[in-house]
Amino acid sequence: MTLEDWANFSNAAIASATAVLALAWLASVAQWAFGSKAVRAERSARAAEPALAGAAISGAGSGAGSSDASGATTTATTDAAAETAEERSDLFGRVALSLTVLGFLVLLAGVIGRGLAAERVPWGNMYEFATTGIAVVLAGYLVMVVLMQVQWLAPIVLGFSVVVLGLSMTVYVPAGPLVPALDSYWLVIHVISAMVAGAGFLVGAGASVLYLLRTRADARGGAKGYLGRLPKAAAMDQLAYRVTAFSFPVWTFAALISGPIWAEHAWGRPWGWDPKEVWAFITWVAYAGYLHARATAGWKGRAAAILALIAFATFVFNFVGVNLFFPGLHSYAK
């Protein structure tokens, strides 16, 4: 295949992966919708049991057998509806996971094709960083699904992935050689570590969002529907902390070690207060503050979740806002 063939293959694969992941997102939403329906049906059945028992007692002396039969029929119907909804929820869950795996593999093929078309690592501009970054996010998510059973994060992870892949088309540039500043093996080391950290930050942010929604629902009388099928709030809070604690050292290496070394090779100085460098440091400070608050001040719950989301917002702005709105040595990433 020629370089042009690889470029066309990559474009088609990435577009196809976006469509497949969009279907996976819809399936994940359907999974939780039917799951919520099953929860409501089960609650209706439980609520009907005391009334049915009372009717049976009161009717025992009067021979009201038709009332008992009617109540039993209603309960059986509700139980059957709950079972059907649960089966459909499980089906859509399997479909969502299968489509996620398929979308990841197709996206990975597109990323590899882009690298072959450009004859270099495929993360030399915003389009390539977005597509490769989402491939890393999906890989990390699928690993966590196997190890930690975090399928409940699917709507957020898949929704974020589809939005980023869609927006990446707006900054598409044809495959080509790297600009001189990027032509260094430190680019590979720096960007891979940044992507791995970003995948963890996304999972932590998703868990923090759902934690806030779950605790708010619990405070109003109990979580229902989708929120009612989530893990306990404390478990989501702990997951957010664990993945952030893992990702932070990786980000430290990316922002404060490999990044400055790469800058030294590219521009002859390790630090120059370029907007990208400043925002990378701001992100580091925000996550350091989050971990420090949890470790020393005992922050948990709502305050910690909000701080984690603020830190994630600085991370997103670092890789989107800075490139789009601020000039600097990293403006090549547009």
Tab-separated table of C-alpha atoms in Angstrom:
chain	number	residue	atom	x	y	z
A	1	MET	CA	0.000	0.000	0.000
A	2	THR	CA	1.150	3.526	-0.765
A	3	LEU	CA	1.262	6.311	1.818
A	4	GLU	CA	-1.917	7.746	0.342
A	5	ASP	CA	-3.634	4.362	0.666
A	6	TRP	CA	-2.655	4.178	4.327
A	7	ALA	CA	-3.954	7.719	4.879
A	8	ASN	CA	-7.300	6.857	3.265
A	9	PHE	CA	-7.507	3.646	5.270
A	10	SER	CA	-6.808	5.561	8.480
A	11	ASN	CA	-9.470	8.173	7.762
A	12	ALA	CA	-12.067	5.511	7.003
A	13	ALA	CA	-11.155	3.446	10.073
A	14	ILE	CA	-11.312	6.396	12.457
A	15	ALA	CA	-14.664	7.524	11.042
A	16	SER	CA	-15.997	3.957	11.318
A	17	ALA	CA	-14.712	3.649	14.886
A	18	THR	CA	-16.522	6.865	15.799
A	19	ALA	CA	-19.778	5.443	14.451
A	20	VAL	CA	-19.308	2.109	16.239
A	21	LEU	CA	-18.522	3.845	19.530
A	22	ALA	CA	-21.601	6.020	19.113
A	23	LEU	CA	-23.677	2.837	18.819
A	24	ALA	CA	-21.897	1.464	21.880
A	25	TRP	CA	-22.863	4.608	23.783
A	26	LEU	CA	-26.496	4.221	22.737
A	27	ALA	CA	-26.419	0.591	23.854
A	28	SER	CA	-24.961	1.600	27.232
A	29	VAL	CA	-27.733	4.160	27.674
A	30	ALA	CA	-30.315	1.497	26.784
A	31	GLN	CA	-28.697	-0.860	29.288
A	32	TRP	CA	-29.200	1.585	32.121
A	33	ALA	CA	-32.675	2.571	30.920
A	34	PHE	CA	-33.909	-1.031	31.045
A	35	GLY	CA	-32.035	-1.559	34.292
A	36	SER	CA	-33.850	1.406	35.785
A	37	LYS	CA	-37.148	-0.042	34.580
A	38	ALA	CA	-36.297	-3.328	36.296
A	39	VAL	CA	-35.557	-1.508	39.557
A	40	ARG	CA	-38.883	0.331	39.401
A	41	ALA	CA	-40.766	-2.904	38.711
A	42	GLU	CA	-39.050	-4.654	41.624
A	43	ARG	CA	-39.940	-1.797	43.949
A	44	SER	CA	-43.547	-1.917	42.778
A	45	ALA	CA	-43.666	-5.638	43.520
A	46	ARG	CA	-42.214	-5.127	47.000
A	47	ALA	CA	-44.648	-2.302	47.688
A	48	ALA	CA	-47.564	-4.506	46.670
A	49	GLU	CA	-46.584	-7.402	48.956
A	50	PRO	CA	-47.732	-5.853	52.275
A	51	ALA	CA	-51.056	-4.816	50.735
A	52	LEU	CA	-51.531	-8.285	49.301
A	53	ALA	CA	-50.719	-9.890	52.644
A	54	GLY	CA	-53.202	-7.613	54.419
A	55	ALA	CA	-55.904	-8.427	51.897
A	56	ALA	CA	-55.273	-12.131	52.348
A	57	ILE	CA	-55.657	-11.856	56.136
A	58	SER	CA	-58.812	-9.773	55.998
A	59	GLY	CA	-60.300	-12.005	53.358
A	60	ALA	CA	-59.489	-15.239	55.146
A	61	GLY	CA	-62.655	-15.114	57.225
A	62	SER	CA	-64.915	-13.899	54.435
A	63	GLY	CA	-63.675	-16.227	51.707
A	64	ALA	CA	-62.473	-13.443	49.379
A	65	GLY	CA	-60.449	-15.737	47.154
A	66	SER	CA	-60.875	-13.640	44.019
A	67	SER	CA	-59.061	-10.742	45.674
A	68	ASP	CA	-56.133	-12.986	46.532
A	69	ALA	CA	-55.975	-14.304	42.989
A	70	SER	CA	-56.088	-10.819	41.535
A	71	GLY	CA	-53.288	-9.620	43.809
A	72	ALA	CA	-51.165	-12.657	43.049
A	73	THR	CA	-51.667	-12.094	39.334
A	74	THR	CA	-50.611	-8.458	39.665
A	75	THR	CA	-47.488	-9.417	41.605
A	76	ALA	CA	-46.593	-12.114	39.083
A	77	THR	CA	-47.032	-9.655	36.228
A	78	THR	CA	-44.790	-7.105	37.954
A	79	ASP	CA	-42.144	-9.744	38.659
A	80	ALA	CA	-42.243	-10.854	35.015
A	81	ALA	CA	-41.848	-7.259	33.832
A	82	ALA	CA	-38.861	-6.778	36.149
A	83	GLU	CA	-37.256	-9.997	34.899
A	84	THR	CA	-37.800	-9.020	31.248
A	85	ALA	CA	-36.339	-5.550	31.799
A	86	GLU	CA	-33.345	-7.042	33.602
A	87	GLU	CA	-32.713	-9.473	30.745
A	88	ARG	CA	-32.856	-6.650	28.218
A	89	SER	CA	-30.524	-4.567	30.355
A	90	ASP	CA	-28.003	-7.410	30.452
A	91	LEU	CA	-28.340	-7.884	26.684
A	92	PHE	CA	-27.675	-4.230	25.929
A	93	GLY	CA	-24.787	-4.294	28.382
A	94	ARG	CA	-23.154	-7.130	26.462
A	95	VAL	CA	-23.825	-5.349	23.172
A	96	ALA	CA	-22.292	-2.128	24.512
A	97	LEU	CA	-19.163	-3.933	25.681
A	98	SER	CA	-18.808	-5.855	22.405
A	99	LEU	CA	-19.200	-2.680	20.359
A	100	THR	CA	-16.687	-0.911	22.599
A	101	VAL	CA	-14.113	-3.622	21.952
A	102	LEU	CA	-14.847	-3.496	18.219
A	103	GLY	CA	-14.662	0.307	18.153
A	104	PHE	CA	-11.363	0.238	20.013
A	105	LEU	CA	-9.834	-2.270	17.598
A	106	VAL	CA	-11.007	-0.320	14.537
A	107	LEU	CA	-9.731	2.940	16.067
A	108	LEU	CA	-6.395	1.314	16.884
A	109	ALA	CA	-6.123	0.166	13.272
A	110	GLY	CA	-6.842	3.731	12.141
A	111	VAL	CA	-4.183	5.149	14.447
A	112	ILE	CA	-1.628	2.621	13.188
A	113	GLY	CA	-2.600	3.427	9.605
A	114	ARG	CA	-2.081	7.127	10.295
A	115	GLY	CA	1.385	6.383	11.636
A	116	LEU	CA	2.244	4.351	8.543
A	117	ALA	CA	0.908	7.119	6.287
A	118	ALA	CA	2.991	9.756	8.072
A	119	GLU	CA	6.005	7.441	8.584
A	120	ARG	CA	6.259	8.486	12.230
A	121	VAL	CA	4.469	8.215	15.555
A	122	PRO	CA	0.852	9.358	15.057
A	123	TRP	CA	0.619	12.175	17.578
A	124	GLY	CA	2.227	15.222	15.980
A	125	ASN	CA	-0.857	17.492	15.987
A	126	MET	CA	-4.212	17.914	17.731
A	127	TYR	CA	-6.046	15.543	15.381
A	128	GLU	CA	-3.548	12.764	15.929
A	129	PHE	CA	-3.278	13.371	19.657
A	130	ALA	CA	-7.064	13.232	20.025
A	131	THR	CA	-7.478	9.985	18.092
A	132	THR	CA	-4.500	8.261	19.718
A	133	GLY	CA	-5.477	9.601	23.124
A	134	ILE	CA	-8.978	8.152	22.866
A	135	ALA	CA	-7.479	4.798	21.853
A	136	VAL	CA	-5.445	4.884	25.066
A	137	VAL	CA	-8.531	5.900	27.072
A	138	LEU	CA	-10.532	2.975	25.680
A	139	ALA	CA	-7.675	0.546	26.308
A	140	GLY	CA	-7.455	1.687	29.919
A	141	TYR	CA	-11.225	1.512	30.354
A	142	LEU	CA	-11.417	-2.042	28.972
A	143	VAL	CA	-8.602	-3.167	31.270
A	144	MET	CA	-10.470	-1.656	34.227
A	145	VAL	CA	-13.676	-3.379	33.147
A	146	VAL	CA	-11.878	-6.719	33.407
A	147	LEU	CA	-10.062	-5.962	36.655
A	148	MET	CA	-12.473	-3.670	38.502
A	149	GLN	CA	-15.922	-4.145	36.890
A	150	VAL	CA	-16.461	-0.473	36.034
A	151	GLN	CA	-19.024	-0.975	33.251
A	152	TRP	CA	-21.174	1.630	35.003
A	153	LEU	CA	-18.768	4.253	33.643
A	154	ALA	CA	-19.604	3.333	30.032
A	155	PRO	CA	-22.013	6.220	29.304
A	156	ILE	CA	-19.443	8.797	30.419
A	157	VAL	CA	-16.324	7.194	28.896
A	158	LEU	CA	-18.026	6.391	25.588
A	159	GLY	CA	-19.802	9.737	25.405
A	160	PHE	CA	-16.544	11.595	25.999
A	161	SER	CA	-14.765	9.443	23.403
A	162	VAL	CA	-17.381	10.051	20.714
A	163	VAL	CA	-17.386	13.812	21.333
A	164	VAL	CA	-13.587	14.055	21.171
A	165	LEU	CA	-13.364	11.935	18.031
A	166	GLY	CA	-16.079	14.008	16.402
A	167	LEU	CA	-14.399	17.283	17.301
A	168	SER	CA	-11.039	15.963	16.107
A	169	MET	CA	-12.410	16.055	12.551
A	170	THR	CA	-12.603	19.853	12.828
A	171	VAL	CA	-8.822	20.083	13.280
A	172	TYR	CA	-7.908	17.416	10.722
A	173	VAL	CA	-4.654	17.896	8.833
A	174	PRO	CA	-3.218	15.584	6.158
A	175	ALA	CA	-0.528	13.164	7.218
A	176	GLY	CA	2.943	14.619	6.914
A	177	PRO	CA	6.361	14.839	8.514
A	178	LEU	CA	6.980	16.256	11.954
A	179	VAL	CA	8.046	19.828	12.448
A	180	PRO	CA	11.659	20.070	13.694
A	181	ALA	CA	10.663	20.772	17.303
A	182	LEU	CA	8.783	17.482	17.456
A	183	ASP	CA	11.398	15.354	15.762
A	184	SER	CA	12.744	13.732	18.921
A	185	TYR	CA	12.329	10.370	20.623
A	186	TRP	CA	11.413	12.329	23.748
A	187	LEU	CA	8.149	13.171	21.986
A	188	VAL	CA	7.220	9.484	22.141
A	189	ILE	CA	8.069	9.200	25.835
A	190	HIS	CA	6.421	12.488	26.811
A	191	VAL	CA	3.150	12.009	24.924
A	192	ILE	CA	2.640	8.363	25.880
A	193	SER	CA	2.967	9.204	29.562
A	194	ALA	CA	0.624	12.195	29.160
A	195	MET	CA	-1.986	9.994	27.453
A	196	VAL	CA	-1.817	7.318	30.134
A	197	ALA	CA	-2.226	9.944	32.839
A	198	GLY	CA	-5.089	11.538	30.925
A	199	ALA	CA	-6.946	8.224	30.687
A	200	GLY	CA	-6.768	7.850	34.459
A	201	PHE	CA	-7.827	11.451	35.028
A	202	LEU	CA	-10.885	10.897	32.818
A	203	VAL	CA	-11.973	7.828	34.769
A	204	GLY	CA	-11.467	9.713	38.020
A	205	ALA	CA	-13.494	12.667	36.747
A	206	GLY	CA	-16.299	10.376	35.571
A	207	ALA	CA	-16.443	8.663	38.950
A	208	SER	CA	-16.483	12.071	40.671
A	209	VAL	CA	-19.407	13.297	38.543
A	210	LEU	CA	-21.456	10.184	39.273
A	211	TYR	CA	-20.512	10.391	42.953
A	212	LEU	CA	-21.914	13.916	43.166
A	213	LEU	CA	-25.122	12.891	41.394
A	214	ARG	CA	-25.537	9.791	43.566
A	215	THR	CA	-25.008	11.612	46.870
A	216	ARG	CA	-27.444	14.340	45.834
A	217	ALA	CA	-30.065	11.739	44.970
A	218	ASP	CA	-29.461	9.865	48.239
A	219	ALA	CA	-29.924	13.088	50.188
A	220	ARG	CA	-33.300	13.621	48.497
A	221	GLY	CA	-34.723	10.332	49.583
A	222	GLY	CA	-32.862	7.687	47.653
A	223	ALA	CA	-31.238	7.226	44.249
A	224	LYS	CA	-33.556	5.913	41.560
A	225	GLY	CA	-33.221	4.727	37.985
A	226	TYR	CA	-29.716	4.851	36.548
A	227	LEU	CA	-28.256	6.326	39.736
A	228	GLY	CA	-29.831	3.590	41.807
A	229	ARG	CA	-27.854	0.953	39.905
A	230	LEU	CA	-24.510	2.607	40.531
A	231	PRO	CA	-22.102	1.404	43.225
A	232	LYS	CA	-22.344	3.015	46.634
A	233	ALA	CA	-21.183	6.620	46.769
A	234	ALA	CA	-18.211	5.737	48.976
A	235	ALA	CA	-17.015	3.142	46.441
A	236	MET	CA	-17.094	5.686	43.600
A	237	ASP	CA	-15.263	8.228	45.738
A	238	GLN	CA	-12.590	5.640	46.497
A	239	LEU	CA	-12.246	4.692	42.819
A	240	ALA	CA	-11.751	8.350	41.848
A	241	TYR	CA	-9.016	8.664	44.447
A	242	ARG	CA	-7.249	5.440	43.468
A	243	VAL	CA	-7.065	6.124	39.735
A	244	THR	CA	-5.956	9.714	40.348
A	245	ALA	CA	-3.267	8.550	42.774
A	246	PHE	CA	-2.020	6.189	40.046
A	247	SER	CA	-2.153	8.808	37.284
A	248	PHE	CA	-0.527	11.668	39.164
A	249	PRO	CA	3.044	10.236	39.215
A	250	VAL	CA	2.686	9.472	35.507
A	251	TRP	CA	1.627	13.067	34.869
A	252	THR	CA	4.505	14.292	37.027
A	253	PHE	CA	6.903	12.409	34.786
A	254	ALA	CA	5.222	13.758	31.646
A	255	ALA	CA	4.951	17.408	32.702
A	256	LEU	CA	7.998	17.933	34.903
A	257	ILE	CA	10.581	15.417	33.677
A	258	SER	CA	10.176	14.214	30.085
A	259	GLY	CA	8.583	17.506	28.983
A	260	PRO	CA	11.479	19.724	30.116
A	261	ILE	CA	14.017	17.253	28.693
A	262	TRP	CA	12.217	17.396	25.350
A	263	ALA	CA	12.125	21.220	25.547
A	264	GLU	CA	15.867	21.228	26.153
A	265	HIS	CA	16.411	19.152	23.022
A	266	ALA	CA	13.976	21.219	20.940
A	267	TRP	CA	14.630	24.803	22.071
A	268	GLY	CA	17.768	24.700	24.175
A	269	ARG	CA	16.045	25.348	27.519
A	270	PRO	CA	14.011	23.104	29.827
A	271	TRP	CA	11.476	25.771	30.824
A	272	GLY	CA	10.388	28.972	29.146
A	273	TRP	CA	6.950	29.880	30.547
A	274	ASP	CA	5.276	28.952	27.287
A	275	PRO	CA	1.457	28.763	27.712
A	276	LYS	CA	1.478	24.985	27.268
A	277	GLU	CA	4.171	24.584	29.901
A	278	VAL	CA	2.398	26.909	32.317
A	279	TRP	CA	-0.924	25.075	32.016
A	280	ALA	CA	0.775	21.698	32.372
A	281	PHE	CA	2.199	22.973	35.650
A	282	ILE	CA	-1.209	24.360	36.707
A	283	THR	CA	-2.712	20.922	36.097
A	284	TRP	CA	0.040	19.361	38.184
A	285	VAL	CA	-0.608	21.809	41.040
A	286	ALA	CA	-4.372	21.173	40.903
A	287	TYR	CA	-3.991	17.405	41.148
A	288	ALA	CA	-1.265	17.727	43.764
A	289	GLY	CA	-3.653	19.852	45.798
A	290	TYR	CA	-6.387	17.230	45.431
A	291	LEU	CA	-4.165	14.375	46.603
A	292	HIS	CA	-2.625	16.468	49.385
A	293	ALA	CA	-6.055	17.474	50.677
A	294	ARG	CA	-7.205	13.885	50.779
A	295	ALA	CA	-4.030	12.570	52.373
A	296	THR	CA	-3.469	15.235	55.035
A	297	ALA	CA	-6.714	17.113	55.598
A	298	GLY	CA	-8.901	14.059	55.231
A	299	TRP	CA	-10.967	15.540	52.420
A	300	LYS	CA	-13.519	13.137	51.096
A	301	GLY	CA	-16.878	13.373	49.478
A	302	ARG	CA	-18.290	16.423	47.775
A	303	ALA	CA	-15.387	18.838	48.330
A	304	ALA	CA	-12.825	16.338	47.042
A	305	ALA	CA	-14.985	15.481	44.006
A	306	ILE	CA	-15.362	19.145	43.069
A	307	LEU	CA	-11.608	19.682	43.394
A	308	ALA	CA	-10.979	16.638	41.172
A	309	LEU	CA	-13.287	18.062	38.497
A	310	ILE	CA	-11.545	21.447	38.643
A	311	ALA	CA	-8.216	19.673	38.150
A	312	PHE	CA	-9.603	17.717	35.196
A	313	ALA	CA	-10.891	20.957	33.648
A	314	THR	CA	-7.344	22.357	33.732
A	315	PHE	CA	-6.108	19.172	32.054
A	316	VAL	CA	-8.669	19.463	29.240
A	317	PHE	CA	-7.940	23.147	28.772
A	318	ASN	CA	-4.238	22.392	28.585
A	319	PHE	CA	-4.736	20.135	25.580
A	320	VAL	CA	-7.561	21.984	23.871
A	321	GLY	CA	-7.866	25.595	24.950
A	322	VAL	CA	-4.170	26.390	24.969
A	323	ASN	CA	-3.647	24.994	21.473
A	324	LEU	CA	-6.642	26.835	20.061
A	325	PHE	CA	-6.520	30.177	21.812
A	326	PHE	CA	-2.960	30.911	22.965
A	327	PRO	CA	0.053	31.400	20.700
A	328	GLY	CA	3.338	29.866	21.709
A	329	LEU	CA	6.015	27.396	20.800
A	330	HIS	CA	3.408	24.622	20.945
A	331	SER	CA	1.129	26.263	18.374
A	332	TYR	CA	2.308	23.618	15.888
A	333	ALA	CA	-0.225	21.308	17.496
A	334	LYS	CA	-3.147	23.036	15.750
